[in-house]
XYZ file of C-alpha atoms in Angstrom:
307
model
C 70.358 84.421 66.448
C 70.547 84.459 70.309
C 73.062 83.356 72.966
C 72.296 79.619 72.725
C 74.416 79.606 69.351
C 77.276 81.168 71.265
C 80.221 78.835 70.257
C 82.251 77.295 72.520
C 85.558 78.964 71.115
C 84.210 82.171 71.825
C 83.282 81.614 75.651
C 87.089 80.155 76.021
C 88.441 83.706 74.641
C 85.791 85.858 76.444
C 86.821 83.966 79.794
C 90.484 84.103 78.719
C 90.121 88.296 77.853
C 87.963 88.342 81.240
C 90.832 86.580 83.524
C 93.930 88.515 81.413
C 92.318 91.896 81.819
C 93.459 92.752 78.094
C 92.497 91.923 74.511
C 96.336 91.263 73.874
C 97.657 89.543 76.945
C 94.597 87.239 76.360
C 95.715 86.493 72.231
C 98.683 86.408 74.121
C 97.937 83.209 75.911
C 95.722 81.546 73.595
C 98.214 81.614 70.767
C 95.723 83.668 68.698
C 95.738 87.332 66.657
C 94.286 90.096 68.515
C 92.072 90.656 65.490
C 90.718 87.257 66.473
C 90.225 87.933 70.007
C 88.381 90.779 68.668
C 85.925 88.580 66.670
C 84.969 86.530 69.406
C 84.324 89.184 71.677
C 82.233 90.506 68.884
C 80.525 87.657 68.532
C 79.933 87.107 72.367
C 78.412 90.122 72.636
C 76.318 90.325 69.499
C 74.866 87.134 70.961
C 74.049 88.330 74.488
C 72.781 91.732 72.852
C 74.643 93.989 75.013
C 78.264 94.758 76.451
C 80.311 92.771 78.576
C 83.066 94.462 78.657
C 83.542 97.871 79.518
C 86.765 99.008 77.599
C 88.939 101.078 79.561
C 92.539 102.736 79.035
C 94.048 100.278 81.538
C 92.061 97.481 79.862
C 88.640 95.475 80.599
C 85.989 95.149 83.149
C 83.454 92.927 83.000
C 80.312 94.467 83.213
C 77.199 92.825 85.232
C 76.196 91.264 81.901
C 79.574 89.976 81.543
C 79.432 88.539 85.483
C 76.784 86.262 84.503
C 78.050 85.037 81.328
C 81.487 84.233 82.731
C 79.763 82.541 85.628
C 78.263 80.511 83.643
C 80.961 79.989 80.495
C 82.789 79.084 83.902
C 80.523 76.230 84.621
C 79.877 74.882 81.040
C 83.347 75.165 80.095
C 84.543 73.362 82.903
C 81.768 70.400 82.262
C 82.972 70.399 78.509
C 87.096 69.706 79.754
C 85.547 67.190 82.082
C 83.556 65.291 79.900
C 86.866 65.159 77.420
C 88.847 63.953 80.003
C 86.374 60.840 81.057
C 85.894 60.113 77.149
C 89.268 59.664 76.901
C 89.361 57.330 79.760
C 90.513 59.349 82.732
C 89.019 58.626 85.967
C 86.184 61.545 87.142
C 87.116 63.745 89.450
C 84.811 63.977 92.353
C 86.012 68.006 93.583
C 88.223 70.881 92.243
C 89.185 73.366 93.159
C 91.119 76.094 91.275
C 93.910 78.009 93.361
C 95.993 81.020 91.951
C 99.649 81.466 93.699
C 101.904 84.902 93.573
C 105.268 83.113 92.921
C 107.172 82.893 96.139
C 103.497 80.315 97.257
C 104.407 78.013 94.939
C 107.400 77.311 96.511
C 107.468 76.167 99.577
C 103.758 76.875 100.607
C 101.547 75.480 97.959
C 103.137 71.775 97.287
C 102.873 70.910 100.672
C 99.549 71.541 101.292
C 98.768 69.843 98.325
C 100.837 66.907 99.328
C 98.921 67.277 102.643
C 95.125 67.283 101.077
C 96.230 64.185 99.398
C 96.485 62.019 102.363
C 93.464 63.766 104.163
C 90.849 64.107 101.190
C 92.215 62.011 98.008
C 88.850 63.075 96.386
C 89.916 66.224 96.294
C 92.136 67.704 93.095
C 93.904 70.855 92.874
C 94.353 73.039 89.734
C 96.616 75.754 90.237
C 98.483 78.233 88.736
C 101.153 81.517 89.368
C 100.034 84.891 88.253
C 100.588 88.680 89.456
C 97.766 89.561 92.042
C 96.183 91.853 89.521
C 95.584 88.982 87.159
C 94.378 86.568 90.091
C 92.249 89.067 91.619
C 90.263 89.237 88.058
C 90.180 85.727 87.973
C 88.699 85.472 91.478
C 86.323 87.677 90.840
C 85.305 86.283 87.262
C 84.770 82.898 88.781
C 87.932 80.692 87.308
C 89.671 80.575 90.770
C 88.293 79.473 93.671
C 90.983 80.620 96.230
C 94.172 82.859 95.404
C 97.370 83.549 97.760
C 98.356 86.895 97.454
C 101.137 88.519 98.880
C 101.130 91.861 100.646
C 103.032 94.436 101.727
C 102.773 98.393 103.825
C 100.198 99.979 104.007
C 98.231 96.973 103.211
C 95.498 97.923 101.418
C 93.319 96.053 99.460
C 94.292 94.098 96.291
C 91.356 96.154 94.077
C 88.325 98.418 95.025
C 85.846 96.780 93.523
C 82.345 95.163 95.503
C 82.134 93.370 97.120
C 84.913 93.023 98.968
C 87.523 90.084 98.917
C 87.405 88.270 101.691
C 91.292 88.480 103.011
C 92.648 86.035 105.489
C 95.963 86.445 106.778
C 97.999 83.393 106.433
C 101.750 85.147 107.661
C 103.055 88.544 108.609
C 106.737 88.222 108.656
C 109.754 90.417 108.097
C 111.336 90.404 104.662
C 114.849 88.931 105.046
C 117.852 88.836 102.610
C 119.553 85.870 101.196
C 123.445 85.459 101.066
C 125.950 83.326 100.219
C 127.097 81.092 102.758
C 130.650 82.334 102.083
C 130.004 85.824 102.677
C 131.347 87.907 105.438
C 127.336 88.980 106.720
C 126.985 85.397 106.750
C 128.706 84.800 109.879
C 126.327 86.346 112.275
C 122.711 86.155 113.143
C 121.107 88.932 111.457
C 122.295 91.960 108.943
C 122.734 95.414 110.327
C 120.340 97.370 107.309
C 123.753 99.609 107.635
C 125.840 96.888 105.855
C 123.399 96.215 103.210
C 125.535 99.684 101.784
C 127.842 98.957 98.783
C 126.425 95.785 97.787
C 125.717 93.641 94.919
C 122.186 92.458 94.438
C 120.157 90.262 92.103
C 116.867 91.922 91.503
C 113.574 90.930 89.176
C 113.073 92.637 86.391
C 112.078 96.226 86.589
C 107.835 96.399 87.410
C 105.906 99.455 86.200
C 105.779 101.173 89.755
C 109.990 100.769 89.628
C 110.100 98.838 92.355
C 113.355 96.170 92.340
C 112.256 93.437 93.507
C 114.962 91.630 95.294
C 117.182 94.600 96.194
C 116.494 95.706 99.761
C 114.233 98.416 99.834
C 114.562 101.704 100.769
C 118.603 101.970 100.382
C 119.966 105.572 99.977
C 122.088 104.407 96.915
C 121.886 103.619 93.371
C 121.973 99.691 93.759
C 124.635 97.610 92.326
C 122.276 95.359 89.688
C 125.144 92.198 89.269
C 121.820 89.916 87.585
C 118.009 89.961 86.899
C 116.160 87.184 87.120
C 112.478 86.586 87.453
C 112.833 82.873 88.605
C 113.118 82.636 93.037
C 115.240 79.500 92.555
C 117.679 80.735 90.041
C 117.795 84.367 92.183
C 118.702 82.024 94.805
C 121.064 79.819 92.910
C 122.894 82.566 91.766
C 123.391 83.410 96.050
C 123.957 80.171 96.436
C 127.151 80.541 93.494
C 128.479 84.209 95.194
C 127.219 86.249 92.837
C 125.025 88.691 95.489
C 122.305 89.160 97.870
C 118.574 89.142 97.335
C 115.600 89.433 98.991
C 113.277 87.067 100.290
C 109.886 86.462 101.686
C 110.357 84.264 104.986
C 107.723 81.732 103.279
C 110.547 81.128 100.795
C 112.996 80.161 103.614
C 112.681 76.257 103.547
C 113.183 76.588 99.545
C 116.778 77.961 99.526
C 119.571 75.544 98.176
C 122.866 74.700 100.299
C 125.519 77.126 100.355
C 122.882 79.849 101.056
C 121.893 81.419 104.323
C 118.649 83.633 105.353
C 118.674 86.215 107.816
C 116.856 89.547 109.313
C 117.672 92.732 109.029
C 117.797 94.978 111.882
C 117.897 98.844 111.677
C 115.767 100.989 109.498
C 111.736 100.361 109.150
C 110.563 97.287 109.836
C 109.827 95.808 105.790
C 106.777 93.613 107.077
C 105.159 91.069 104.267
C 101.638 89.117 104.451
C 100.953 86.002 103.009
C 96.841 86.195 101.926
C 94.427 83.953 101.207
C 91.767 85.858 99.217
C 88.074 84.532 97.927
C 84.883 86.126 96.979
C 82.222 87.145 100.143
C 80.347 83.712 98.921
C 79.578 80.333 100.646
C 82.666 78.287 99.630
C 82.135 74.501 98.436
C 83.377 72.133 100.907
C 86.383 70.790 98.459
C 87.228 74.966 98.720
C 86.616 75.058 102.440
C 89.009 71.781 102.828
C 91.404 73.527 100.703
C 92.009 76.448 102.757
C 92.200 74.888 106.011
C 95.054 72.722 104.589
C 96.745 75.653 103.107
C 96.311 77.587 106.428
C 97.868 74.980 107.919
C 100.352 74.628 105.744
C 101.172 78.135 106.129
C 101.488 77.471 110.375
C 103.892 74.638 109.989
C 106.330 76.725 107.711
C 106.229 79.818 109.829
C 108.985 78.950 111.949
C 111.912 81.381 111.732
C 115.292 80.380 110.831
């Protein structure tokens, strides 16, 4: 037995455990037992005759063995969903190009440079899909995503410390700003002294392991006032929109927020500086890829207009 009997079912979960990071988120998304995950992974390797995965507390890390078969499950797996799609009489598609979004991109940021790349380069299609930078920095660097927006905050380091380097373009560096209803007394001026951000109540994201809340301003010398939790931007911002508190919000998000909702700076305290990234490997990118970014940079000007 060598690796040319490697099933297809088995590269799918090896690129699935590769791009989740974990054994279980990956069962997770393929609607299978981690047992079975297990047996794949078994089998994988078995067939290569060596590891692919380093197991680590934290999870997996493809090893350089496992580089080159993801690479290349990458490539036939991609052939294999293409070839299904023309049997059952879809039109080919000439270019993709896979791009992973942190979830304020796919707002505003993301559908109209797609919209955009449509009218310029009609050959080209775009696969995309929301995950936490950790998950689309693995799947940059296993191969399933071409290009990834990332967002960033101080100090701005790096998204992993791995080699080579990302290559990191910045797209935006804007302030963070909070959102509030339209009926609310800091509405009525230009911008929110940080001082009344005191005392009020705030719709945050669920909690994240480093305890951040996301949507409460940060840095307050108070136990916040939690009124909601939501994970979704548009129903944080409905729920503005409806009185019900304050959240914050990237700038890139500004052109997304509903009626009855306004978006302003804060002034006072340390400046809360985000960056909007575009991240890909230190490679030649395909010219579908290279098209891609230049409409997402662009993209990325037009919105960049403060409020």
């Amino acid at each position: 037995m060598d690796f040319t009997d490697v099933s297809l079912t088995a590269l799918r979960v090896f690129r699935a455990v590769a791009e989740q990071g974990t054994f279980t988120a990956a069962a997770g998304s393929l609607g299978y037992t981690q047992s079975a995950v297990s047996r794949q992974i078994a089998s994988v390797e078995r067939m290569a005759g060596t590891e692919l995965l380093e197991r680590r507390r934290d999870g997996v890390k493809l090893t350089a063995a496992g580089h080159l078969v993801m690479r290349r499950a990458t490539t036939v797996l991609e052939q294999i969903d293409a070839t299904a799609r023309e049997l059952s009489g879809l039109p080919a598609q000439t270019a993709t190009v896979r791009v992973g979004w942190f979830p304020s991109a796919g707002a505003a940021l993301l559908p109209k440079a797609i919209a955009a790349l449509r009218r310029t380069h009609p050959g080209i299609t775009v696969r995309s899909r929301e995950g936490s930078t950790p998950a689309l920095v693995r799947a940059l660097r296993a191969g399933s995503l071409d290009l990834a927006l990332l967002g960033s905050e101080p100090p701005f380091r790096p998204p992993d410390a791995e080699s080579p380097a990302l290559i990191l373009q910045t797209l935006t560096e804007r302030s963070l700003c909070v959102a509030v209803p339209a009926t609310h007394a800091l509405a009525r001026g230009d911008y929110i002294d940080v001082a009344d951000l005191h005392g009020q109540q705030w719709i945050a994201g669920p909690n994240t392991t480093d305890d951040r809340l996301m949507g409460v301003w940060p840095g307050l010398d108070e136990r916040p006032e939690i009124t909601h939790t939501a994970r979704d931007w548009l129903a944080k911002l409905q729920l503005v929109a409806a009185g019900c508190g304050l959240t914050t919000l990237p700038a890139i998000l500004a052109p997304a927020a509903p009626p009855g909702v306004r978006i302003l700076p804060v002034r006072g305290g340390p400046q809360e500086q985000r960056r909007l990234l575009l991240a890909y490997l230190p490679s030649p990118l395909s010219d579908a890829a290279t098209r891609t970014a230049e409409a997402l940079r662009a993209a990325a000007i037009e919105l960049d207009i403060p409020r």
